[in-house]
Short mmCIF file of N, CA and C in Angstrom, two decimals:
data_model
loop_
_atom_site.label_atom_id
_atom_site.label_comp_id
_atom_site.label_asym_id
_atom_site.label_seq_id
_atom_site.Cartn_x
_atom_site.Cartn_y
_atom_site.Cartn_z
N UNK X 29 0.84 -1.17 0.00
CA UNK X 29 0.00 0.00 0.00
C UNK X 29 0.89 1.24 0.00
N UNK X 30 0.60 2.18 -0.82
CA UNK X 30 1.41 3.38 -0.93
C UNK X 30 1.16 4.31 0.24
N UNK X 31 2.21 5.04 0.62
CA UNK X 31 2.12 5.96 1.75
C UNK X 31 1.05 7.03 1.49
N UNK X 32 0.39 7.46 2.54
CA UNK X 32 -0.59 8.52 2.43
C UNK X 32 -1.98 8.06 2.04
N UNK X 33 -2.17 6.80 1.84
CA UNK X 33 -3.48 6.29 1.46
C UNK X 33 -4.19 5.75 2.70
N UNK X 34 -5.51 5.65 2.58
CA UNK X 34 -6.28 5.07 3.67
C UNK X 34 -5.98 3.59 3.78
N UNK X 35 -6.14 3.07 4.99
CA UNK X 35 -5.95 1.63 5.20
C UNK X 35 -7.21 0.89 4.76
N UNK X 36 -7.02 -0.29 4.18
CA UNK X 36 -8.18 -1.11 3.80
C UNK X 36 -8.99 -1.50 5.03
N UNK X 37 -10.32 -1.52 4.87
CA UNK X 37 -11.22 -1.85 5.97
C UNK X 37 -12.27 -2.86 5.52
N UNK X 38 -12.87 -3.50 6.50
CA UNK X 38 -13.94 -4.47 6.26
C UNK X 38 -14.98 -3.90 5.31
N UNK X 39 -15.41 -4.74 4.35
CA UNK X 39 -16.48 -4.36 3.44
C UNK X 39 -16.04 -3.57 2.23
N UNK X 40 -14.77 -3.20 2.19
CA UNK X 40 -14.27 -2.45 1.04
C UNK X 40 -13.74 -3.40 -0.03
N UNK X 41 -13.77 -2.92 -1.27
CA UNK X 41 -13.20 -3.65 -2.39
C UNK X 41 -11.98 -2.87 -2.86
N UNK X 42 -10.86 -3.55 -2.92
CA UNK X 42 -9.59 -2.95 -3.32
C UNK X 42 -8.99 -3.75 -4.46
N UNK X 43 -8.09 -3.12 -5.18
CA UNK X 43 -7.22 -3.85 -6.10
C UNK X 43 -5.97 -4.17 -5.31
N UNK X 44 -5.59 -5.44 -5.33
CA UNK X 44 -4.43 -5.89 -4.57
C UNK X 44 -3.53 -6.74 -5.47
N UNK X 45 -2.27 -6.79 -5.12
CA UNK X 45 -1.31 -7.61 -5.85
C UNK X 45 -1.23 -8.98 -5.20
N UNK X 46 -1.56 -10.00 -5.99
CA UNK X 46 -1.43 -11.39 -5.54
C UNK X 46 -0.49 -12.06 -6.51
N UNK X 47 0.71 -12.33 -6.06
CA UNK X 47 1.71 -12.86 -6.99
C UNK X 47 2.03 -11.79 -8.01
N UNK X 48 1.97 -12.14 -9.29
CA UNK X 48 2.26 -11.18 -10.34
C UNK X 48 1.00 -10.51 -10.89
N UNK X 49 -0.15 -10.88 -10.34
CA UNK X 49 -1.42 -10.39 -10.86
C UNK X 49 -2.06 -9.40 -9.90
N UNK X 50 -2.69 -8.37 -10.46
CA UNK X 50 -3.50 -7.47 -9.67
C UNK X 50 -4.95 -7.88 -9.87
N UNK X 51 -5.70 -7.90 -8.78
CA UNK X 51 -7.10 -8.32 -8.87
C UNK X 51 -7.92 -7.60 -7.82
N UNK X 52 -9.23 -7.46 -8.09
CA UNK X 52 -10.09 -6.90 -7.05
C UNK X 52 -10.34 -7.95 -5.96
N UNK X 53 -10.36 -7.46 -4.73
CA UNK X 53 -10.60 -8.34 -3.59
C UNK X 53 -11.52 -7.63 -2.60
N UNK X 54 -12.30 -8.44 -1.89
CA UNK X 54 -13.17 -7.94 -0.83
C UNK X 54 -12.48 -8.20 0.50
N UNK X 55 -12.42 -7.18 1.34
CA UNK X 55 -11.85 -7.36 2.68
C UNK X 55 -12.98 -7.83 3.59
N UNK X 56 -12.83 -9.07 4.07
CA UNK X 56 -13.87 -9.64 4.93
C UNK X 56 -13.40 -9.76 6.36
N UNK X 57 -12.13 -9.45 6.62
CA UNK X 57 -11.58 -9.57 7.97
C UNK X 57 -10.48 -8.52 8.12
N UNK X 58 -10.62 -7.65 9.10
CA UNK X 58 -9.63 -6.59 9.32
C UNK X 58 -8.36 -7.08 9.98
N UNK X 59 -8.26 -8.35 10.25
CA UNK X 59 -7.07 -8.88 10.90
C UNK X 59 -7.29 -8.97 12.39
N UNK X 60 -7.29 -10.18 12.90
CA UNK X 60 -7.54 -10.36 14.33
C UNK X 60 -6.30 -10.90 15.03
N UNK X 61 -5.19 -10.91 14.30
CA UNK X 61 -3.95 -11.39 14.88
C UNK X 61 -3.01 -10.21 15.08
N UNK X 62 -1.85 -10.48 15.64
CA UNK X 62 -0.87 -9.44 15.93
C UNK X 62 -0.31 -8.83 14.64
N UNK X 63 -0.16 -9.66 13.60
CA UNK X 63 0.39 -9.12 12.35
C UNK X 63 -0.66 -8.29 11.62
N UNK X 64 -0.29 -7.73 10.49
CA UNK X 64 -1.18 -6.81 9.80
C UNK X 64 -1.84 -7.41 8.57
N UNK X 65 -1.81 -8.73 8.42
CA UNK X 65 -2.48 -9.35 7.29
C UNK X 65 -3.99 -9.17 7.39
N UNK X 66 -4.61 -8.96 6.23
CA UNK X 66 -6.06 -8.80 6.17
C UNK X 66 -6.67 -9.97 5.42
N UNK X 67 -7.83 -10.42 5.87
CA UNK X 67 -8.53 -11.51 5.20
C UNK X 67 -9.25 -11.00 3.96
N UNK X 68 -8.99 -11.66 2.84
CA UNK X 68 -9.61 -11.24 1.59
C UNK X 68 -10.30 -12.41 0.90
N UNK X 69 -11.29 -12.07 0.09
CA UNK X 69 -11.94 -13.02 -0.80
C UNK X 69 -11.75 -12.46 -2.21
N UNK X 70 -11.31 -13.30 -3.11
CA UNK X 70 -11.08 -12.85 -4.49
C UNK X 70 -12.40 -12.52 -5.17
N UNK X 71 -12.32 -11.61 -6.13
CA UNK X 71 -13.47 -11.24 -6.95
C UNK X 71 -13.13 -11.55 -8.40
N UNK X 72 -14.08 -12.12 -9.12
CA UNK X 72 -13.87 -12.47 -10.51
C UNK X 72 -15.09 -12.07 -11.35
N UNK X 73 -14.86 -11.92 -12.63
CA UNK X 73 -15.98 -11.66 -13.55
C UNK X 73 -16.46 -12.97 -14.17
N UNK X 74 -15.73 -14.05 -13.93
CA UNK X 74 -16.08 -15.36 -14.50
C UNK X 74 -17.12 -16.05 -13.63
N UNK X 75 -18.23 -16.42 -14.26
CA UNK X 75 -19.24 -17.18 -13.52
C UNK X 75 -18.78 -18.63 -13.47
N UNK X 76 -18.54 -19.11 -12.27
CA UNK X 76 -18.05 -20.47 -12.06
C UNK X 76 -19.17 -21.33 -11.47
N UNK X 77 -19.04 -22.63 -11.63
CA UNK X 77 -20.06 -23.51 -11.04
C UNK X 77 -19.83 -23.75 -9.55
N UNK X 78 -18.98 -22.96 -8.93
CA UNK X 78 -18.64 -23.12 -7.52
C UNK X 78 -19.84 -22.76 -6.64
N UNK X 79 -20.24 -23.67 -5.79
CA UNK X 79 -21.35 -23.49 -4.87
C UNK X 79 -21.14 -22.29 -3.94
N UNK X 80 -19.89 -21.91 -3.72
CA UNK X 80 -19.57 -20.86 -2.76
C UNK X 80 -19.28 -19.51 -3.40
N UNK X 81 -19.57 -19.35 -4.68
CA UNK X 81 -19.45 -18.05 -5.33
C UNK X 81 -20.72 -17.24 -5.07
N UNK X 82 -20.55 -15.95 -4.84
CA UNK X 82 -21.68 -15.06 -4.59
C UNK X 82 -21.70 -13.97 -5.66
N UNK X 83 -22.82 -13.86 -6.34
CA UNK X 83 -22.99 -12.80 -7.32
C UNK X 83 -23.11 -11.46 -6.59
N UNK X 84 -22.35 -10.48 -7.03
CA UNK X 84 -22.46 -9.14 -6.46
C UNK X 84 -23.61 -8.44 -7.17
N UNK X 85 -24.73 -8.34 -6.51
CA UNK X 85 -25.93 -7.78 -7.13
C UNK X 85 -25.74 -6.31 -7.49
N UNK X 86 -25.06 -5.58 -6.62
CA UNK X 86 -24.86 -4.14 -6.84
C UNK X 86 -23.42 -3.85 -7.23
N UNK X 87 -22.95 -4.54 -8.27
CA UNK X 87 -21.56 -4.41 -8.70
C UNK X 87 -21.24 -3.01 -9.22
N UNK X 88 -22.22 -2.33 -9.79
CA UNK X 88 -21.97 -0.95 -10.26
C UNK X 88 -21.72 -0.01 -9.08
N UNK X 89 -22.44 -0.24 -7.97
CA UNK X 89 -22.27 0.59 -6.77
C UNK X 89 -20.86 0.45 -6.18
N UNK X 90 -20.22 -0.70 -6.46
CA UNK X 90 -18.88 -0.95 -5.96
C UNK X 90 -17.82 -0.40 -6.93
N UNK X 91 -18.28 0.12 -8.06
CA UNK X 91 -17.40 0.65 -9.11
C UNK X 91 -16.65 -0.44 -9.86
N UNK X 92 -17.25 -1.63 -9.94
CA UNK X 92 -16.68 -2.69 -10.76
C UNK X 92 -17.15 -2.46 -12.21
N UNK X 93 -16.32 -2.85 -13.17
CA UNK X 93 -16.63 -2.56 -14.57
C UNK X 93 -17.57 -3.58 -15.21
N UNK X 94 -17.72 -4.77 -14.59
CA UNK X 94 -18.55 -5.83 -15.15
C UNK X 94 -19.26 -6.57 -14.02
N UNK X 95 -20.33 -7.32 -14.35
CA UNK X 95 -20.91 -8.18 -13.32
C UNK X 95 -19.82 -9.08 -12.72
N UNK X 96 -19.84 -9.21 -11.40
CA UNK X 96 -18.74 -9.91 -10.72
C UNK X 96 -19.26 -10.81 -9.61
N UNK X 97 -18.35 -11.68 -9.15
CA UNK X 97 -18.67 -12.69 -8.15
C UNK X 97 -17.57 -12.72 -7.09
N UNK X 98 -17.98 -12.87 -5.83
CA UNK X 98 -17.02 -13.07 -4.74
C UNK X 98 -16.79 -14.56 -4.62
N UNK X 99 -15.52 -14.97 -4.65
CA UNK X 99 -15.15 -16.38 -4.55
C UNK X 99 -14.96 -16.73 -3.07
N UNK X 100 -16.03 -17.10 -2.40
CA UNK X 100 -15.97 -17.37 -0.96
C UNK X 100 -15.18 -18.62 -0.60
N UNK X 101 -14.83 -19.42 -1.59
CA UNK X 101 -13.97 -20.58 -1.33
C UNK X 101 -12.52 -20.26 -1.68
N UNK X 102 -12.24 -19.03 -2.06
CA UNK X 102 -10.87 -18.59 -2.39
C UNK X 102 -10.47 -17.48 -1.43
N UNK X 103 -10.30 -17.87 -0.18
CA UNK X 103 -9.95 -16.93 0.87
C UNK X 103 -8.46 -16.96 1.12
N UNK X 104 -7.91 -15.81 1.47
CA UNK X 104 -6.50 -15.77 1.86
C UNK X 104 -6.25 -14.53 2.71
N UNK X 105 -5.06 -14.45 3.23
CA UNK X 105 -4.64 -13.30 4.01
C UNK X 105 -3.44 -12.68 3.31
N UNK X 106 -3.48 -11.36 3.17
CA UNK X 106 -2.35 -10.68 2.56
C UNK X 106 -2.00 -9.44 3.38
N UNK X 107 -0.73 -9.04 3.35
CA UNK X 107 -0.33 -7.86 4.13
C UNK X 107 -0.82 -6.56 3.49
N UNK X 108 -0.93 -5.52 4.29
CA UNK X 108 -1.43 -4.23 3.84
C UNK X 108 -0.67 -3.66 2.65
N UNK X 109 0.62 -3.90 2.60
CA UNK X 109 1.41 -3.27 1.53
C UNK X 109 1.05 -3.79 0.14
N UNK X 110 0.31 -4.89 0.06
CA UNK X 110 -0.08 -5.43 -1.24
C UNK X 110 -1.36 -4.79 -1.80
N UNK X 111 -2.00 -3.92 -1.02
CA UNK X 111 -3.21 -3.24 -1.49
C UNK X 111 -2.79 -1.99 -2.25
N UNK X 112 -3.28 -1.87 -3.48
CA UNK X 112 -2.89 -0.75 -4.34
C UNK X 112 -3.85 0.44 -4.23
N UNK X 113 -5.13 0.21 -4.43
CA UNK X 113 -6.09 1.31 -4.33
C UNK X 113 -7.50 0.76 -4.11
N UNK X 114 -8.31 1.59 -3.47
CA UNK X 114 -9.69 1.23 -3.17
C UNK X 114 -10.56 1.48 -4.39
N UNK X 115 -11.45 0.51 -4.68
CA UNK X 115 -12.41 0.65 -5.76
C UNK X 115 -13.73 1.20 -5.22
N UNK X 116 -14.22 0.60 -4.12
CA UNK X 116 -15.51 1.02 -3.57
C UNK X 116 -15.87 0.25 -2.33
N UNK X 117 -17.12 0.39 -1.93
CA UNK X 117 -17.66 -0.27 -0.73
C UNK X 117 -18.76 -1.24 -1.15
N UNK X 118 -18.71 -2.44 -0.62
CA UNK X 118 -19.74 -3.45 -0.90
C UNK X 118 -21.03 -3.04 -0.21
N UNK X 119 -22.15 -3.25 -0.87
CA UNK X 119 -23.46 -2.95 -0.29
C UNK X 119 -23.71 -3.94 0.86
N UNK X 120 -24.31 -3.48 1.97
CA UNK X 120 -24.56 -4.37 3.11
C UNK X 120 -25.34 -5.64 2.75
N UNK X 121 -26.29 -5.56 1.83
CA UNK X 121 -27.05 -6.76 1.45
C UNK X 121 -26.14 -7.79 0.80
N UNK X 122 -25.24 -7.35 -0.07
CA UNK X 122 -24.28 -8.27 -0.68
C UNK X 122 -23.33 -8.84 0.37
N UNK X 123 -22.92 -8.00 1.32
CA UNK X 123 -22.01 -8.46 2.38
C UNK X 123 -22.64 -9.55 3.23
N UNK X 124 -23.92 -9.43 3.52
CA UNK X 124 -24.61 -10.47 4.31
C UNK X 124 -24.60 -11.82 3.60
N UNK X 125 -24.82 -11.80 2.29
CA UNK X 125 -24.80 -13.05 1.52
C UNK X 125 -23.38 -13.63 1.53
N UNK X 126 -22.38 -12.77 1.35
CA UNK X 126 -20.98 -13.23 1.38
C UNK X 126 -20.67 -13.84 2.74
N UNK X 127 -21.09 -13.19 3.80
CA UNK X 127 -20.83 -13.70 5.16
C UNK X 127 -21.39 -15.11 5.33
N UNK X 128 -22.63 -15.32 4.90
CA UNK X 128 -23.25 -16.63 5.03
C UNK X 128 -22.51 -17.69 4.21
N UNK X 129 -22.06 -17.33 3.02
CA UNK X 129 -21.34 -18.29 2.18
C UNK X 129 -19.98 -18.62 2.76
N UNK X 130 -19.29 -17.62 3.32
CA UNK X 130 -17.99 -17.88 3.94
C UNK X 130 -18.18 -18.80 5.15
N UNK X 131 -19.19 -18.53 5.96
CA UNK X 131 -19.47 -19.40 7.12
C UNK X 131 -19.77 -20.82 6.66
N UNK X 132 -20.58 -20.98 5.63
CA UNK X 132 -20.92 -22.31 5.12
C UNK X 132 -19.68 -23.02 4.60
N UNK X 133 -18.81 -22.30 3.90
CA UNK X 133 -17.59 -22.90 3.37
C UNK X 133 -16.66 -23.36 4.49
N UNK X 134 -16.43 -22.49 5.45
CA UNK X 134 -15.53 -22.83 6.57
C UNK X 134 -16.10 -24.00 7.37
N UNK X 135 -17.40 -23.98 7.66
CA UNK X 135 -18.02 -25.07 8.42
C UNK X 135 -17.93 -26.39 7.67
N UNK X 136 -18.21 -26.36 6.37
CA UNK X 136 -18.15 -27.58 5.56
C UNK X 136 -16.74 -28.15 5.56
N UNK X 137 -15.76 -27.30 5.34
CA UNK X 137 -14.37 -27.74 5.30
C UNK X 137 -13.95 -28.31 6.66
N UNK X 138 -14.32 -27.64 7.75
CA UNK X 138 -13.96 -28.11 9.08
C UNK X 138 -14.61 -29.45 9.38
N UNK X 139 -15.88 -29.58 9.06
CA UNK X 139 -16.60 -30.84 9.32
C UNK X 139 -15.98 -32.01 8.56
N UNK X 140 -15.63 -31.78 7.29
CA UNK X 140 -15.01 -32.84 6.49
C UNK X 140 -13.64 -33.23 7.06
N UNK X 141 -12.85 -32.23 7.40
CA UNK X 141 -11.52 -32.51 7.96
C UNK X 141 -11.62 -33.21 9.31
N UNK X 142 -12.56 -32.79 10.14
CA UNK X 142 -12.73 -33.42 11.45
C UNK X 142 -13.16 -34.87 11.28
N UNK X 143 -14.05 -35.13 10.35
CA UNK X 143 -14.49 -36.51 10.10
C UNK X 143 -13.31 -37.37 9.64
N UNK X 144 -12.50 -36.87 8.73
CA UNK X 144 -11.31 -37.60 8.27
C UNK X 144 -10.33 -37.83 9.42
N UNK X 145 -10.12 -36.83 10.22
CA UNK X 145 -9.21 -36.92 11.35
C UNK X 145 -9.70 -37.96 12.35
N UNK X 146 -11.01 -37.94 12.65
CA UNK X 146 -11.59 -38.87 13.62
C UNK X 146 -11.46 -40.31 13.11
N UNK X 147 -11.69 -40.52 11.81
CA UNK X 147 -11.56 -41.88 11.25
C UNK X 147 -10.12 -42.39 11.40
N UNK X 148 -9.16 -41.54 11.21
CA UNK X 148 -7.75 -41.95 11.32
C UNK X 148 -7.36 -42.28 12.76
N UNK X 149 -7.98 -41.58 13.71
CA UNK X 149 -7.66 -41.76 15.13
C UNK X 149 -8.25 -43.04 15.70
N UNK X 150 -9.32 -43.53 15.10
CA UNK X 150 -10.00 -44.73 15.64
C UNK X 150 -9.39 -46.01 15.14
#
């Protein structure tokens, strides 16, 4: 993130550098650990058959150039310095749908892993 800019916050959509690619991302977690990494969900214009993708109903309000989707199964944490610039703010109604999909994804993944772990322990 360049000096003099605002810090990324929950519910905002920013362009961030992930590897060699710049992409729009939704900040879904302001960081709850000691380090400064922020939780992000990738945004794409590609409609995928992924059960955990959420269509951004108000994509124009977020200043996205095309209809877009939040990839709730493509979560990661990146440091603040990788955020280039803010695009806009996600509408609260879209954020609620994203929240529910992220919760469903995390719960599903945890339940599957716990079941596999329990089978191995017995």
